[in-house]
Amino acid sequence: NAGVMQNPRHLVRRRGQEARLRCSPMKGHSHVYWYRQLPEEGLKFMVYLQKENIIDESGMPKERFSAEFPKEGPSILRIQQVVRGDSAAYFCASSRVGPNSYEQYFGPGTRLTVT
Amino acid sequence: AQSVTQLDSHVSVSEGTPVLLRCNYSSSYSPSLFWYVQHPNKGLQLLLKYTSAATLVKGINGFEAEFKKSETSFHLTKPSAHMSDAAEYFCVVSDVRGGADGLTFGKGTHLIIQP
């Protein structure tokens, strides 16, 4: 059973470009979470999605960031017009049941570098 | 509201000596507590979890942690460090009373093992 997959593992973008990060949850998991890890920081929750629905986006910056989890295909975290401060590691996690499940499985992360 | 404080950003021990990684938490309700380990270029791996059962929790790779409500602590220990234990460790709290905001992570402790 493959774990949570994220791609790309490393992404370099120039300021002003768009970044698209993909997350494929574990088989049988319909809940996806995105976290951001800034240097010297713990992971910070960004958004929680179920298939075709955003359940909680309280951790998402109000502008330039969006997320989706379509009926088919991976979850996408999209960052428009990237700035240097967006440079971070972005982790995706998935779970079989809801957010109070103890079993969130994490992917290896995507390291975004904005030049 | 909940929060996690990992008291040491870096801990260095010699191989074969005990490991202690400290974590204090605050939570409005009865929390669930976890320790995750992150090796370079890997996703986070669950080491152990406390979910209101036994206060002394045993995890993988010889790690264990004790939940002390009176001290609001959940320190991670291991009797004898191994070189392969070198990694980043995150203490995490989940408020079981609700919130779709997933987990709250500490800032991490970097464990260094000296030969």
GROMACS .gro file of C-alpha atoms in nm:
model
  230
    1ASN     CA    1   0.000   0.000   0.000
    2ALA     CA    2   0.171   0.313  -0.117
    3GLY     CA    3   0.188   0.593   0.132
    4VAL     CA    4   0.095   0.954   0.077
    5MET     CA    5   0.269   1.080  -0.233
    6GLN     CA    6   0.364   1.435  -0.307
    7ASN     CA    7   0.514   1.581  -0.619
    8PRO     CA    8   0.727   1.746  -0.709
    9ARG     CA    9   0.967   1.694  -0.421
   10HIS     CA   10   1.151   2.013  -0.502
   11LEU     CA   11   1.011   2.311  -0.687
   12VAL     CA   12   1.189   2.629  -0.782
   13ARG     CA   13   0.989   2.930  -0.894
   14ARG     CA   14   1.077   3.290  -0.968
   15ARG     CA   15   0.887   3.565  -0.796
   16GLY     CA   16   0.552   3.621  -0.963
   17GLN     CA   17   0.518   3.270  -1.104
   18GLU     CA   18   0.263   3.012  -1.000
   19ALA     CA   19   0.341   2.701  -0.793
   20ARG     CA   20   0.129   2.387  -0.804
   21LEU     CA   21   0.185   2.120  -0.543
   22ARG     CA   22   0.020   1.781  -0.572
   23CYS     CA   23  -0.078   1.531  -0.309
   24SER     CA   24  -0.214   1.181  -0.362
   25PRO     CA   25  -0.360   1.043  -0.038
   26MET     CA   26  -0.324   0.687   0.073
   27LYS     CA   27  -0.563   0.441  -0.084
   28GLY     CA   28  -0.897   0.453   0.092
   29HIS     CA   29  -0.834   0.795   0.248
   30SER     CA   30  -1.075   1.072   0.159
   31HIS     CA   31  -0.949   1.342   0.396
   32VAL     CA   32  -0.651   1.556   0.307
   33TYR     CA   33  -0.465   1.818   0.508
   34TRP     CA   34  -0.200   2.065   0.400
   35TYR     CA   35   0.067   2.199   0.634
   36ARG     CA   36   0.346   2.449   0.582
   37GLN     CA   37   0.681   2.430   0.754
   38LEU     CA   38   0.880   2.750   0.758
   39PRO     CA   39   1.247   2.746   0.859
   40GLU     CA   40   1.288   2.706   1.236
   41GLU     CA   41   0.911   2.665   1.273
   42GLY     CA   42   0.682   2.377   1.346
   43LEU     CA   43   0.429   2.271   1.092
   44LYS     CA   44   0.134   2.504   1.058
   45PHE     CA   45  -0.206   2.385   0.946
   46MET     CA   46  -0.331   2.543   0.625
   47VAL     CA   47  -0.640   2.364   0.497
   48TYR     CA   48  -0.849   2.052   0.539
   49LEU     CA   49  -1.036   1.903   0.246
   50GLN     CA   50  -1.258   1.613   0.166
   51LYS     CA   51  -1.340   1.506  -0.186
   52GLU     CA   52  -1.475   1.810  -0.372
   53ASN     CA   53  -1.513   2.010  -0.051
   54ILE     CA   54  -1.304   2.251   0.151
   55ILE     CA   55  -1.391   2.183   0.513
   56ASP     CA   56  -1.162   2.425   0.693
   57GLU     CA   57  -0.929   2.679   0.536
   58SER     CA   58  -0.868   2.883   0.848
   59GLY     CA   59  -0.491   2.847   0.812
   60MET     CA   60  -0.471   2.958   0.451
   61PRO     CA   61  -0.344   3.304   0.365
   62LYS     CA   62  -0.634   3.508   0.234
   63GLU     CA   63  -0.472   3.591  -0.097
   64ARG     CA   64  -0.284   3.396  -0.362
   65PHE     CA   65  -0.334   3.053  -0.200
   66SER     CA   66  -0.602   2.803  -0.298
   67ALA     CA   67  -0.658   2.431  -0.262
   68GLU     CA   68  -0.878   2.172  -0.419
   69PHE     CA   69  -0.942   1.801  -0.392
   70PRO     CA   70  -1.140   1.691  -0.697
   71LYS     CA   71  -1.347   1.380  -0.727
   72GLU     CA   72  -1.076   1.225  -0.938
   73GLY     CA   73  -0.705   1.292  -0.907
   74PRO     CA   74  -0.477   1.440  -0.645
   75SER     CA   75  -0.530   1.732  -0.416
   76ILE     CA   76  -0.368   2.050  -0.546
   77LEU     CA   77  -0.226   2.337  -0.345
   78ARG     CA   78  -0.187   2.637  -0.572
   79ILE     CA   79   0.013   2.948  -0.495
   80GLN     CA   80  -0.021   3.235  -0.738
   81GLN     CA   81   0.234   3.511  -0.783
   82VAL     CA   82   0.481   3.354  -0.545
   83VAL     CA   83   0.700   3.570  -0.321
   84ARG     CA   84   1.021   3.488  -0.136
   85GLY     CA   85   0.828   3.440   0.187
   86ASP     CA   86   0.645   3.145   0.032
   87SER     CA   87   0.969   2.946   0.036
   88ALA     CA   88   0.899   2.656   0.270
   89ALA     CA   89   0.832   2.286   0.289
   90TYR     CA   90   0.470   2.196   0.225
   91PHE     CA   91   0.344   1.871   0.371
   92CYS     CA   92   0.028   1.687   0.287
   93ALA     CA   93  -0.136   1.434   0.517
   94SER     CA   94  -0.434   1.206   0.470
   95SER     CA   95  -0.666   1.014   0.695
   96ARG     CA   96  -0.939   0.760   0.655
   97VAL     CA   97  -1.183   0.936   0.885
   98GLY     CA   98  -1.220   1.292   1.006
   99PRO     CA   99  -0.988   1.547   1.162
  100ASN     CA  100  -0.994   1.397   1.508
  101SER     CA  101  -0.857   1.075   1.375
  102TYR     CA  102  -0.521   1.005   1.528
  103GLU     CA  103  -0.399   0.848   1.213
  104GLN     CA  104  -0.286   1.121   0.982
  105TYR     CA  105  -0.025   0.988   0.745
  106PHE     CA  106   0.220   1.236   0.604
  107GLY     CA  107   0.382   1.260   0.267
  108PRO     CA  108   0.751   1.343   0.215
  109GLY     CA  109   0.679   1.707   0.145
  110THR     CA  110   0.748   1.949  -0.138
  111ARG     CA  111   1.025   2.198  -0.084
  112LEU     CA  112   0.939   2.523  -0.259
  113THR     CA  113   1.215   2.772  -0.326
  114VAL     CA  114   1.128   3.114  -0.461
  115THR     CA  115   1.416   3.299  -0.623
  116ALA     CA  116  -0.708   2.692   2.201
  117GLN     CA  117  -0.412   2.466   2.225
  118SER     CA  118  -0.037   2.508   2.202
  119VAL     CA  119   0.280   2.305   2.223
  120THR     CA  120   0.622   2.414   2.347
  121GLN     CA  121   0.929   2.209   2.277
  122LEU     CA  122   1.179   2.340   2.524
  123ASP     CA  123   1.497   2.263   2.331
  124SER     CA  124   1.560   2.340   1.966
  125HIS     CA  125   1.870   2.117   1.963
  126VAL     CA  126   1.971   1.824   2.183
  127SER     CA  127   2.308   1.652   2.151
  128VAL     CA  128   2.386   1.320   2.320
  129SER     CA  129   2.650   1.054   2.282
  130GLU     CA  130   2.561   0.720   2.130
  131GLY     CA  131   2.454   0.477   2.400
  132THR     CA  132   2.344   0.746   2.648
  133PRO     CA  133   1.984   0.836   2.738
  134VAL     CA  134   1.773   1.074   2.531
  135LEU     CA  135   1.528   1.326   2.677
  136LEU     CA  136   1.325   1.555   2.450
  137ARG     CA  137   1.100   1.789   2.644
  138CYS     CA  138   0.749   1.896   2.553
  139ASN     CA  139   0.488   2.102   2.737
  140TYR     CA  140   0.138   2.159   2.610
  141SER     CA  141  -0.175   2.356   2.681
  142SER     CA  142  -0.523   2.253   2.581
  143SER     CA  143  -0.874   2.354   2.675
  144TYR     CA  144  -0.989   1.995   2.684
  145SER     CA  145  -0.846   1.651   2.732
  146PRO     CA  146  -0.580   1.636   2.466
  147SER     CA  147  -0.436   1.362   2.257
  148LEU     CA  148  -0.061   1.389   2.228
  149PHE     CA  149   0.185   1.254   1.976
  150TRP     CA  150   0.548   1.247   1.890
  151TYR     CA  151   0.651   1.244   1.525
  152VAL     CA  152   0.999   1.196   1.383
  153GLN     CA  153   1.122   1.347   1.059
  154HIS     CA  154   1.431   1.212   0.889
  155PRO     CA  155   1.586   1.411   0.604
  156ASN     CA  156   1.380   1.396   0.287
  157LYS     CA  157   1.120   1.174   0.450
  158GLY     CA  158   0.761   1.226   0.556
  159LEU     CA  159   0.679   1.249   0.922
  160GLN     CA  160   0.651   0.918   1.100
  161LEU     CA  161   0.439   0.860   1.408
  162LEU     CA  162   0.656   0.746   1.699
  163LEU     CA  163   0.387   0.712   1.965
  164LYS     CA  164   0.058   0.855   2.080
  165TYR     CA  165  -0.131   0.918   2.402
  166THR     CA  166  -0.510   0.905   2.382
  167SER     CA  167  -0.631   0.896   2.746
  168ALA     CA  168  -0.534   0.538   2.814
  169ALA     CA  169  -0.215   0.447   2.999
  170THR     CA  170  -0.005   0.751   3.086
  171LEU     CA  171   0.321   0.577   2.997
  172VAL     CA  172   0.321   0.518   2.626
  173LYS     CA  173   0.563   0.296   2.441
  174GLY     CA  174   0.644   0.366   2.081
  175ILE     CA  175   0.862   0.237   1.804
  176ASN     CA  176   1.242   0.214   1.808
  177GLY     CA  177   1.260   0.199   2.187
  178PHE     CA  178   1.108   0.540   2.252
  179GLU     CA  179   0.852   0.609   2.519
  180ALA     CA  180   0.676   0.910   2.664
  181GLU     CA  181   0.491   0.983   2.986
  182PHE     CA  182   0.180   1.199   3.001
  183LYS     CA  183   0.186   1.409   3.321
  184LYS     CA  184  -0.130   1.612   3.350
  185SER     CA  185  -0.017   1.798   3.662
  186GLU     CA  186   0.292   1.920   3.480
  187THR     CA  187   0.123   1.950   3.135
  188SER     CA  188   0.418   1.761   2.996
  189PHE     CA  189   0.475   1.480   2.749
  190HIS     CA  190   0.850   1.428   2.741
  191LEU     CA  191   1.003   1.173   2.503
  192THR     CA  192   1.274   0.940   2.630
  193LYS     CA  193   1.493   0.656   2.515
  194PRO     CA  194   1.736   0.468   2.740
  195SER     CA  195   2.016   0.438   2.487
  196ALA     CA  196   2.063   0.654   2.179
  197HIS     CA  197   2.154   0.506   1.843
  198MET     CA  198   2.312   0.687   1.552
  199SER     CA  199   1.997   0.626   1.347
  200ASP     CA  200   1.796   0.831   1.598
  201ALA     CA  201   1.947   1.152   1.460
  202ALA     CA  202   1.646   1.341   1.321
  203GLU     CA  203   1.394   1.616   1.390
  204TYR     CA  204   1.129   1.537   1.650
  205PHE     CA  205   0.791   1.706   1.677
  206CYS     CA  206   0.558   1.705   1.973
  207VAL     CA  207   0.197   1.741   1.864
  208VAL     CA  208  -0.136   1.800   2.036
  209SER     CA  209  -0.480   1.726   1.903
  210ASP     CA  210  -0.784   1.869   2.075
  211VAL     CA  211  -1.032   1.584   2.071
  212ARG     CA  212  -1.321   1.814   2.152
  213GLY     CA  213  -1.326   1.953   1.807
  214GLY     CA  214  -1.175   2.176   1.553
  215ALA     CA  215  -1.121   2.078   1.198
  216ASP     CA  216  -0.779   2.230   1.216
  217GLY     CA  217  -0.594   1.906   1.245
  218LEU     CA  218  -0.297   1.896   1.471
  219THR     CA  219  -0.090   2.163   1.646
  220PHE     CA  220   0.283   2.105   1.612
  221GLY     CA  221   0.572   2.218   1.826
  222LYS     CA  222   0.866   2.385   1.656
  223GLY     CA  223   1.070   2.069   1.663
  224THR     CA  224   1.383   1.946   1.840
  225HIS     CA  225   1.686   1.849   1.638
  226LEU     CA  226   1.848   1.544   1.793
  227ILE     CA  227   2.219   1.505   1.730
  228ILE     CA  228   2.395   1.183   1.816
  229GLN     CA  229   2.768   1.203   1.882
  230PRO     CA  230   2.971   0.890   1.806
   0.00000   0.00000   0.00000
